[in-house]
Amino acid sequence: MNKAGFVSIIGRPNSGKSTLLNTLINEQIALVSHKVNATRKRMNIIVMHNNAQIVFIDTPGIHHKEKILNQFMLQESIKAINDCDLIIFLAPITDNVDNYINFLNLSKNKKHLLVLSKMDTLNREKSINKIIQYEKYKDKYLTLIPISSAKHINLKVLLDEIIKYLPESPYLYDTEVISTQNIREIYKEKIREALFDNLNQEIPYQSDVIIKKIQEKKTIDKIYAEIVVEKDSQRVIVIGKNGKSIKNIGIHARKKIEQLSDKKILLKLEVITKKGWSKNKKQLKEMGYDFS
Ligand SMILES: Nc1nc2c(ncn2[C@@H]2O[C@H](COP(=O)(O)OP(=O)(O)OP(=O)(O)O)[C@@H](O)[C@H]2O)c(=O)[nH]1
Ligand SMILES: [Mg+2]
């Protein structure tokens, strides 16, 4: 009998959730950034391992902020906590154990693996000390696994452990599929990633991307997208002097999309202002952040 199930990856912003999933499928599908709060919506990434199909749910980092978009993000993570067969709580090895205690309160002790990421960033002695601190809570987690996505440490151990806890079930998706996310969402995230890479301060957080149209031809796909910002002053910065900044963003985003696609990509970007879009429920809904 095969196994299949949903596994939510939960953790604070920047803990390496999206990187872990990209590493497991060896593709850069999920948005990764050195800046916090990169992921905004749940995204699934599917990994086949032995006789099991693991449907991972990438989530926004758990954080508390007044802004309405941030509240949507928190709601996304809480839905993922409540709606899965197993949780992975991911915390960088350098993080304070208090963050784990906060997660225990939020998740109401749901079944989870405690996974400590970025093992490559701390020496052995300090890592062992940290693990000992977590072991005080060993009746709370199923297993503690230290990993590194960057150095590919313990990733197979992690998958072996996950599938122990999945229910027996026929596969939920075709075994070739690596994400059920539609291609528009994936392109949108790649363009947002280019915004995170190229823009400073608050602009990545106050901007978004709308894919207007995709024209598929035999050897080339044409993608028409809008970058949405909150203020005209941000629009001026995103475009840059003589259009230099938007050109760079476009080149970056196109390369990222071409890595995922077997065709050439032509990317047409336009920058528009929607005043205060991230603070307005109706506008957020129009942009695909649907509160329920
Ligand atoms: N050294 C090291 N860096 C890592 C590792 N995994 C992730 N990172 C880095 O950590 C940063 C954050 O990674 P993300 O995958 O975007 O983190 P996230 O948890 O998805 O963040 P949010 O979406 O904002 O919640 C990036 O700069 C990654 O390159 C790792 O194993 N080792
Ligand atoms: Mg992420």
mmCIF file of C-alpha atoms and ligand atoms in Angstrom:
data_model
loop_
_atom_site.group_PDB
_atom_site.id
_atom_site.type_symbol
_atom_site.label_atom_id
_atom_site.label_comp_id
_atom_site.label_asym_id
_atom_site.label_seq_id
_atom_site.Cartn_x
_atom_site.Cartn_y
_atom_site.Cartn_z
ATOM 1 C CA MET A 1 0.000 0.000 0.000
ATOM 2 C CA ASN A 2 1.260 3.476 -0.831
ATOM 3 C CA LYS A 3 1.269 6.422 1.524
ATOM 4 C CA ALA A 4 0.328 10.043 0.830
ATOM 5 C CA GLY A 5 -0.445 13.134 2.847
ATOM 6 C CA PHE A 6 -0.023 16.826 3.527
ATOM 7 C CA VAL A 7 2.952 18.168 5.486
ATOM 8 C CA SER A 8 2.973 21.852 6.481
ATOM 9 C CA ILE A 9 6.283 23.641 6.934
ATOM 10 C CA ILE A 10 5.886 26.186 9.705
ATOM 11 C CA GLY A 11 8.476 28.561 11.110
ATOM 12 C CA ARG A 12 9.424 32.161 11.639
ATOM 13 C CA PRO A 13 10.248 34.393 8.661
ATOM 14 C CA ASN A 14 13.594 33.608 7.081
ATOM 15 C CA SER A 15 14.005 30.182 8.726
ATOM 16 C CA GLY A 16 14.621 28.529 5.355
ATOM 17 C CA LYS A 17 11.212 26.951 4.661
ATOM 18 C CA SER A 18 11.044 27.789 0.958
ATOM 19 C CA THR A 19 14.718 26.938 0.455
ATOM 20 C CA LEU A 20 14.203 23.482 1.967
ATOM 21 C CA LEU A 21 11.378 22.709 -0.445
ATOM 22 C CA ASN A 22 13.249 24.005 -3.494
ATOM 23 C CA THR A 23 16.222 21.880 -2.454
ATOM 24 C CA LEU A 24 14.103 18.748 -2.081
ATOM 25 C CA ILE A 25 12.766 19.060 -5.644
ATOM 26 C CA ASN A 26 15.944 20.539 -7.064
ATOM 27 C CA GLU A 27 14.025 23.390 -8.700
ATOM 28 C CA GLN A 28 13.684 27.042 -7.717
ATOM 29 C CA ILE A 29 9.885 27.179 -7.620
ATOM 30 C CA ALA A 30 9.260 28.848 -4.270
ATOM 31 C CA LEU A 31 10.295 32.445 -3.653
ATOM 32 C CA VAL A 32 13.480 32.630 -1.563
ATOM 33 C CA SER A 33 14.978 35.818 -0.186
ATOM 34 C CA HIS A 34 17.511 36.866 2.412
ATOM 35 C CA LYS A 35 14.856 39.390 3.469
ATOM 36 C CA VAL A 36 12.113 38.308 5.894
ATOM 37 C CA ASN A 37 8.436 37.767 5.003
ATOM 38 C CA ALA A 38 9.085 36.670 1.459
ATOM 39 C CA THR A 39 6.359 34.017 1.183
ATOM 40 C CA ARG A 40 2.811 35.404 1.375
ATOM 41 C CA LYS A 41 0.520 32.524 0.455
ATOM 42 C CA ARG A 42 0.522 28.775 0.888
ATOM 43 C CA MET A 43 2.176 26.898 -1.960
ATOM 44 C CA ASN A 44 2.387 23.167 -2.357
ATOM 45 C CA ILE A 45 5.449 21.264 -3.486
ATOM 46 C CA ILE A 46 5.219 17.535 -4.063
ATOM 47 C CA VAL A 47 8.014 15.078 -3.320
ATOM 48 C CA MET A 48 7.958 11.359 -4.118
ATOM 49 C CA HIS A 49 9.970 9.307 -1.630
ATOM 50 C CA ASN A 50 10.038 5.485 -1.598
ATOM 51 C CA ASN A 51 6.375 4.420 -1.695
ATOM 52 C CA ALA A 52 5.068 7.769 -0.482
ATOM 53 C CA GLN A 53 3.845 11.042 -1.960
ATOM 54 C CA ILE A 54 4.537 13.964 0.336
ATOM 55 C CA VAL A 55 2.548 17.107 -0.433
ATOM 56 C CA PHE A 56 4.472 19.840 1.343
ATOM 57 C CA ILE A 57 2.764 23.153 2.098
ATOM 58 C CA ASP A 58 5.136 26.124 2.160
ATOM 59 C CA THR A 59 3.757 28.886 4.389
ATOM 60 C CA PRO A 60 4.464 32.532 5.257
ATOM 61 C CA GLY A 61 6.748 32.947 8.278
ATOM 62 C CA ILE A 62 4.849 33.179 11.577
ATOM 63 C CA HIS A 63 4.967 36.791 12.740
ATOM 64 C CA HIS A 64 2.611 39.337 14.256
ATOM 65 C CA LYS A 65 2.086 42.735 12.653
ATOM 66 C CA GLU A 66 -0.840 45.092 12.537
ATOM 67 C CA LYS A 67 -0.837 45.464 8.784
ATOM 68 C CA ILE A 68 -3.734 43.716 7.128
ATOM 69 C CA LEU A 69 -1.558 41.899 4.561
ATOM 70 C CA ASN A 70 0.482 40.473 7.461
ATOM 71 C CA GLN A 71 -2.697 39.312 9.134
ATOM 72 C CA PHE A 72 -3.628 37.487 5.954
ATOM 73 C CA MET A 73 -0.179 35.834 5.997
ATOM 74 C CA LEU A 74 -0.618 34.674 9.592
ATOM 75 C CA GLN A 75 -4.037 33.304 8.735
ATOM 76 C CA GLU A 76 -2.472 31.328 5.871
ATOM 77 C CA SER A 77 0.015 29.714 8.264
ATOM 78 C CA ILE A 78 -2.651 28.888 10.842
ATOM 79 C CA LYS A 79 -4.798 27.236 8.168
ATOM 80 C CA ALA A 80 -1.785 25.140 7.180
ATOM 81 C CA ILE A 81 -1.201 24.131 10.828
ATOM 82 C CA ASN A 82 -4.799 22.977 11.175
ATOM 83 C CA ASP A 83 -5.100 21.326 7.831
ATOM 84 C CA CYS A 84 -2.390 18.709 7.434
ATOM 85 C CA ASP A 85 -1.302 15.211 8.408
ATOM 86 C CA LEU A 86 1.988 16.346 9.912
ATOM 87 C CA ILE A 87 3.736 19.622 10.724
ATOM 88 C CA ILE A 88 7.394 20.370 10.369
ATOM 89 C CA PHE A 89 8.425 23.172 12.669
ATOM 90 C CA LEU A 90 11.556 24.656 11.139
ATOM 91 C CA ALA A 91 13.863 26.877 13.200
ATOM 92 C CA PRO A 92 17.406 27.962 12.398
ATOM 93 C CA ILE A 93 19.871 26.296 14.780
ATOM 94 C CA THR A 94 20.865 29.785 15.947
ATOM 95 C CA ASP A 95 17.287 30.711 16.963
ATOM 96 C CA ASN A 96 16.175 31.134 20.542
ATOM 97 C CA VAL A 97 14.229 28.169 21.975
ATOM 98 C CA ASP A 98 11.478 30.606 23.070
ATOM 99 C CA ASN A 99 10.276 30.707 19.480
ATOM 100 C CA TYR A 100 9.597 26.978 19.674
ATOM 101 C CA ILE A 101 7.560 27.485 22.836
ATOM 102 C CA ASN A 102 5.495 30.124 21.023
ATOM 103 C CA PHE A 103 4.865 27.631 18.248
ATOM 104 C CA LEU A 104 3.754 24.986 20.765
ATOM 105 C CA ASN A 105 1.168 27.406 22.110
ATOM 106 C CA LEU A 106 -0.054 28.359 18.645
ATOM 107 C CA SER A 107 -0.243 24.811 17.295
ATOM 108 C CA LYS A 108 -1.900 23.402 20.422
ATOM 109 C CA ASN A 109 0.587 20.529 20.501
ATOM 110 C CA LYS A 110 -0.283 19.131 17.095
ATOM 111 C CA LYS A 111 1.881 16.243 15.892
ATOM 112 C CA HIS A 112 5.151 17.668 14.557
ATOM 113 C CA LEU A 113 8.794 17.056 13.759
ATOM 114 C CA LEU A 114 11.204 19.634 15.147
ATOM 115 C CA VAL A 115 13.683 20.432 12.397
ATOM 116 C CA LEU A 116 16.665 22.700 13.050
ATOM 117 C CA SER A 117 17.834 24.375 9.837
ATOM 118 C CA LYS A 118 21.045 26.050 8.663
ATOM 119 C CA MET A 119 23.298 23.611 10.566
ATOM 120 C CA ASP A 120 26.138 24.852 8.378
ATOM 121 C CA THR A 121 26.051 28.208 10.181
ATOM 122 C CA LEU A 122 27.015 27.004 13.680
ATOM 123 C CA ASN A 123 29.917 24.936 15.003
ATOM 124 C CA ARG A 124 29.437 21.438 16.367
ATOM 125 C CA GLU A 125 29.784 22.287 20.041
ATOM 126 C CA LYS A 126 27.289 25.147 19.968
ATOM 127 C CA SER A 127 24.890 23.056 17.892
ATOM 128 C CA ILE A 128 24.973 20.241 20.441
ATOM 129 C CA ASN A 129 24.314 22.719 23.257
ATOM 130 C CA LYS A 130 21.293 24.047 21.419
ATOM 131 C CA ILE A 131 19.947 20.560 20.734
ATOM 132 C CA ILE A 132 20.254 19.760 24.459
ATOM 133 C CA GLN A 133 18.106 22.828 25.221
ATOM 134 C CA TYR A 134 15.406 21.556 22.872
ATOM 135 C CA GLU A 135 15.510 18.068 24.350
ATOM 136 C CA LYS A 136 13.772 19.395 27.451
ATOM 137 C CA TYR A 137 10.658 19.393 25.254
ATOM 138 C CA LYS A 138 11.124 15.921 23.820
ATOM 139 C CA ASP A 139 7.665 14.775 24.890
ATOM 140 C CA LYS A 140 6.255 17.533 22.626
ATOM 141 C CA TYR A 141 7.870 16.556 19.310
ATOM 142 C CA LEU A 142 8.055 13.252 17.468
ATOM 143 C CA THR A 143 11.701 13.591 16.409
ATOM 144 C CA LEU A 144 14.339 16.305 16.337
ATOM 145 C CA ILE A 145 16.351 16.478 13.114
ATOM 146 C CA PRO A 146 19.133 18.989 12.399
ATOM 147 C CA ILE A 147 19.470 19.766 8.685
ATOM 148 C CA SER A 148 21.182 22.024 6.205
ATOM 149 C CA SER A 149 19.603 22.728 2.819
ATOM 150 C CA ALA A 150 22.746 24.536 1.697
ATOM 151 C CA LYS A 151 24.981 21.532 2.432
ATOM 152 C CA HIS A 152 22.348 18.828 1.859
ATOM 153 C CA ILE A 153 22.728 17.460 5.378
ATOM 154 C CA ASN A 154 20.112 14.998 6.686
ATOM 155 C CA LEU A 155 17.550 15.673 3.964
ATOM 156 C CA LYS A 156 17.032 11.965 3.250
ATOM 157 C CA VAL A 157 16.783 11.293 6.994
ATOM 158 C CA LEU A 158 14.070 13.944 7.137
ATOM 159 C CA LEU A 159 12.078 12.385 4.272
ATOM 160 C CA ASP A 160 12.425 8.884 5.803
ATOM 161 C CA GLU A 161 11.071 10.228 9.067
ATOM 162 C CA ILE A 162 8.179 12.150 7.480
ATOM 163 C CA ILE A 163 6.797 9.161 5.610
ATOM 164 C CA LYS A 164 6.571 7.126 8.807
ATOM 165 C CA TYR A 165 3.748 9.443 9.884
ATOM 166 C CA LEU A 166 1.788 9.639 6.621
ATOM 167 C CA PRO A 167 -1.453 7.716 6.251
ATOM 168 C CA GLU A 168 -1.773 4.780 3.886
ATOM 169 C CA SER A 169 -3.435 6.186 0.800
ATOM 170 C CA PRO A 170 -3.321 6.064 -2.984
ATOM 171 C CA TYR A 171 -1.273 8.898 -4.464
ATOM 172 C CA LEU A 172 -3.168 12.184 -4.483
ATOM 173 C CA TYR A 173 -1.550 13.595 -7.644
ATOM 174 C CA ASP A 174 0.150 12.282 -10.731
ATOM 175 C CA THR A 175 3.660 11.184 -9.711
ATOM 176 C CA GLU A 176 5.262 13.522 -12.280
ATOM 177 C CA VAL A 177 3.727 16.651 -10.757
ATOM 178 C CA ILE A 178 5.986 18.785 -8.524
ATOM 179 C CA SER A 179 3.435 21.463 -7.685
ATOM 180 C CA THR A 180 -0.260 21.971 -8.301
ATOM 181 C CA GLN A 181 0.286 25.703 -8.152
ATOM 182 C CA ASN A 182 -0.836 27.197 -11.410
ATOM 183 C CA ILE A 183 1.845 28.560 -13.663
ATOM 184 C CA ARG A 184 0.625 32.155 -13.192
ATOM 185 C CA GLU A 185 1.248 31.906 -9.438
ATOM 186 C CA ILE A 186 4.736 30.521 -10.006
ATOM 187 C CA TYR A 187 5.641 33.256 -12.532
ATOM 188 C CA LYS A 188 4.247 35.856 -10.147
ATOM 189 C CA GLU A 189 6.460 34.562 -7.337
ATOM 190 C CA LYS A 190 9.544 34.639 -9.576
ATOM 191 C CA ILE A 191 8.889 38.282 -10.470
ATOM 192 C CA ARG A 192 8.284 39.091 -6.785
ATOM 193 C CA GLU A 193 11.595 37.372 -6.019
ATOM 194 C CA ALA A 194 13.297 39.718 -8.479
ATOM 195 C CA LEU A 195 11.687 42.654 -6.619
ATOM 196 C CA PHE A 196 13.084 41.349 -3.323
ATOM 197 C CA ASP A 197 16.524 40.961 -4.927
ATOM 198 C CA ASN A 198 16.623 44.396 -6.520
ATOM 199 C CA LEU A 199 14.705 46.805 -4.295
ATOM 200 C CA ASN A 200 15.447 48.081 -0.835
ATOM 201 C CA GLN A 201 13.571 48.878 2.332
ATOM 202 C CA GLU A 202 9.806 48.774 2.256
ATOM 203 C CA ILE A 203 9.185 48.554 -1.477
ATOM 204 C CA PRO A 204 9.220 44.714 -1.773
ATOM 205 C CA TYR A 205 6.713 44.586 1.083
ATOM 206 C CA GLN A 206 4.423 47.165 -0.460
ATOM 207 C CA SER A 207 4.495 45.780 -3.960
ATOM 208 C CA ASP A 208 2.931 42.870 -5.744
ATOM 209 C CA VAL A 209 2.648 41.387 -9.206
ATOM 210 C CA ILE A 210 -0.331 40.688 -11.433
ATOM 211 C CA ILE A 211 0.138 38.381 -14.395
ATOM 212 C CA LYS A 212 -2.097 39.952 -17.052
ATOM 213 C CA LYS A 213 -1.611 37.606 -19.957
ATOM 214 C CA ILE A 214 0.524 34.680 -21.094
ATOM 215 C CA GLN A 215 0.859 34.052 -24.825
ATOM 216 C CA GLU A 216 2.307 30.629 -25.513
ATOM 217 C CA LYS A 217 4.125 30.099 -28.787
ATOM 218 C CA LYS A 218 6.111 27.075 -29.927
ATOM 219 C CA THR A 219 9.538 28.246 -28.795
ATOM 220 C CA ILE A 220 8.758 31.330 -26.746
ATOM 221 C CA ASP A 221 6.242 32.338 -24.078
ATOM 222 C CA LYS A 222 5.277 35.995 -23.765
ATOM 223 C CA ILE A 223 4.356 37.071 -20.254
ATOM 224 C CA TYR A 224 2.670 40.421 -19.641
ATOM 225 C CA ALA A 225 2.763 41.466 -15.994
ATOM 226 C CA GLU A 226 2.094 44.506 -13.843
ATOM 227 C CA ILE A 227 4.157 45.439 -10.819
ATOM 228 C CA VAL A 228 1.810 47.089 -8.360
ATOM 229 C CA VAL A 229 3.134 49.614 -5.827
ATOM 230 C CA GLU A 230 1.396 51.717 -3.183
ATOM 231 C CA LYS A 231 2.672 55.202 -4.042
ATOM 232 C CA ASP A 232 3.762 57.117 -7.117
ATOM 233 C CA SER A 233 7.108 57.813 -5.433
ATOM 234 C CA GLN A 234 7.702 54.031 -5.302
ATOM 235 C CA ARG A 235 6.769 53.717 -8.964
ATOM 236 C CA VAL A 236 9.479 56.225 -9.831
ATOM 237 C CA ILE A 237 12.058 54.161 -7.873
ATOM 238 C CA VAL A 238 10.982 50.836 -9.394
ATOM 239 C CA ILE A 239 11.326 52.291 -12.897
ATOM 240 C CA GLY A 240 14.607 54.017 -12.061
ATOM 241 C CA LYS A 241 16.607 56.574 -13.983
ATOM 242 C CA ASN A 242 16.086 56.018 -17.708
ATOM 243 C CA GLY A 243 14.232 52.794 -16.856
ATOM 244 C CA LYS A 244 17.410 51.151 -15.580
ATOM 245 C CA SER A 245 15.898 49.587 -12.468
ATOM 246 C CA ILE A 246 12.859 48.047 -14.165
ATOM 247 C CA LYS A 247 15.138 46.719 -16.888
ATOM 248 C CA ASN A 248 17.301 44.943 -14.281
ATOM 249 C CA ILE A 249 14.259 43.540 -12.526
ATOM 250 C CA GLY A 250 12.977 42.268 -15.865
ATOM 251 C CA ILE A 251 16.273 40.574 -16.747
ATOM 252 C CA HIS A 252 16.490 38.918 -13.329
ATOM 253 C CA ALA A 253 12.895 37.714 -13.396
ATOM 254 C CA ARG A 254 13.182 36.425 -16.963
ATOM 255 C CA LYS A 255 16.267 34.368 -16.091
ATOM 256 C CA LYS A 256 14.521 32.879 -13.072
ATOM 257 C CA ILE A 257 11.479 31.935 -15.149
ATOM 258 C CA GLU A 258 13.610 30.513 -17.965
ATOM 259 C CA GLN A 259 15.290 28.189 -15.434
ATOM 260 C CA LEU A 260 11.881 26.636 -14.805
ATOM 261 C CA SER A 261 10.685 26.611 -18.384
ATOM 262 C CA ASP A 262 12.090 24.822 -21.405
ATOM 263 C CA LYS A 263 11.185 27.746 -23.636
ATOM 264 C CA LYS A 264 12.537 31.230 -24.104
ATOM 265 C CA ILE A 265 10.614 33.885 -22.206
ATOM 266 C CA LEU A 266 9.716 37.402 -23.241
ATOM 267 C CA LEU A 267 8.686 39.407 -20.219
ATOM 268 C CA LYS A 268 6.822 42.707 -20.541
ATOM 269 C CA LEU A 269 6.609 44.594 -17.252
ATOM 270 C CA GLU A 270 4.593 47.673 -16.427
ATOM 271 C CA VAL A 271 4.570 49.502 -13.106
ATOM 272 C CA ILE A 272 1.275 50.805 -11.743
ATOM 273 C CA THR A 273 0.222 52.528 -8.515
ATOM 274 C CA LYS A 274 -2.731 51.273 -6.468
ATOM 275 C CA LYS A 275 -2.836 53.634 -3.538
ATOM 276 C CA GLY A 276 -2.570 51.767 -0.214
ATOM 277 C CA TRP A 277 -3.469 48.372 -1.738
ATOM 278 C CA SER A 278 -1.901 46.353 1.106
ATOM 279 C CA LYS A 279 -3.966 48.168 3.728
ATOM 280 C CA ASN A 280 -7.358 47.710 2.127
ATOM 281 C CA LYS A 281 -9.327 44.451 2.396
ATOM 282 C CA LYS A 282 -11.209 44.913 -0.866
ATOM 283 C CA GLN A 283 -8.054 45.652 -2.846
ATOM 284 C CA LEU A 284 -6.230 42.759 -1.186
ATOM 285 C CA LYS A 285 -9.027 40.446 -2.256
ATOM 286 C CA GLU A 286 -8.745 41.721 -5.827
ATOM 287 C CA MET A 287 -5.042 40.931 -5.678
ATOM 288 C CA GLY A 288 -5.765 37.310 -4.654
ATOM 289 C CA TYR A 289 -5.357 37.604 -0.868
ATOM 290 C CA ASP A 290 -8.782 36.374 0.035
ATOM 291 C CA PHE A 291 -9.698 36.472 3.714
ATOM 292 C CA SER A 292 -12.286 33.926 4.720
HETATM 293 N N1 LIG B 1 23.545 29.076 5.351
HETATM 294 C C1 LIG B 1 22.310 28.653 5.033
HETATM 295 N N2 LIG B 1 21.401 29.539 4.610
HETATM 296 C C2 LIG B 1 20.160 29.073 4.306
HETATM 297 C C3 LIG B 1 19.825 27.692 4.428
HETATM 298 N N3 LIG B 1 18.517 27.562 4.097
HETATM 299 C C4 LIG B 1 18.076 28.804 3.767
HETATM 300 N N4 LIG B 1 19.050 29.722 3.889
HETATM 301 C C5 LIG B 1 18.961 31.174 3.601
HETATM 302 O O1 LIG B 1 18.019 31.768 4.485
HETATM 303 C C6 LIG B 1 17.335 32.854 3.846
HETATM 304 C C7 LIG B 1 15.830 32.684 3.989
HETATM 305 O O2 LIG B 1 15.410 31.580 3.244
HETATM 306 P P1 LIG B 1 13.903 31.351 2.807
HETATM 307 O O3 LIG B 1 13.834 29.953 2.269
HETATM 308 O O4 LIG B 1 13.398 32.459 1.946
HETATM 309 O O5 LIG B 1 13.176 31.428 4.235
HETATM 310 P P2 LIG B 1 11.620 31.296 4.555
HETATM 311 O O6 LIG B 1 11.500 30.582 5.848
HETATM 312 O O7 LIG B 1 10.891 30.698 3.404
HETATM 313 O O8 LIG B 1 11.218 32.838 4.753
HETATM 314 P P3 LIG B 1 9.736 33.551 4.662
HETATM 315 O O9 LIG B 1 9.103 33.138 3.385
HETATM 316 O O10 LIG B 1 10.060 35.016 4.707
HETATM 317 O O11 LIG B 1 8.982 33.100 5.871
HETATM 318 C C8 LIG B 1 17.817 32.842 2.398
HETATM 319 O O12 LIG B 1 18.814 33.839 2.257
HETATM 320 C C9 LIG B 1 18.386 31.454 2.213
HETATM 321 O O13 LIG B 1 19.403 31.396 1.244
HETATM 322 C C10 LIG B 1 20.844 26.772 4.860
HETATM 323 O O14 LIG B 1 20.669 25.543 4.976
HETATM 324 N N5 LIG B 1 22.064 27.318 5.159
HETATM 325 MG MG MG B 2 9.350 31.435 2.261
#
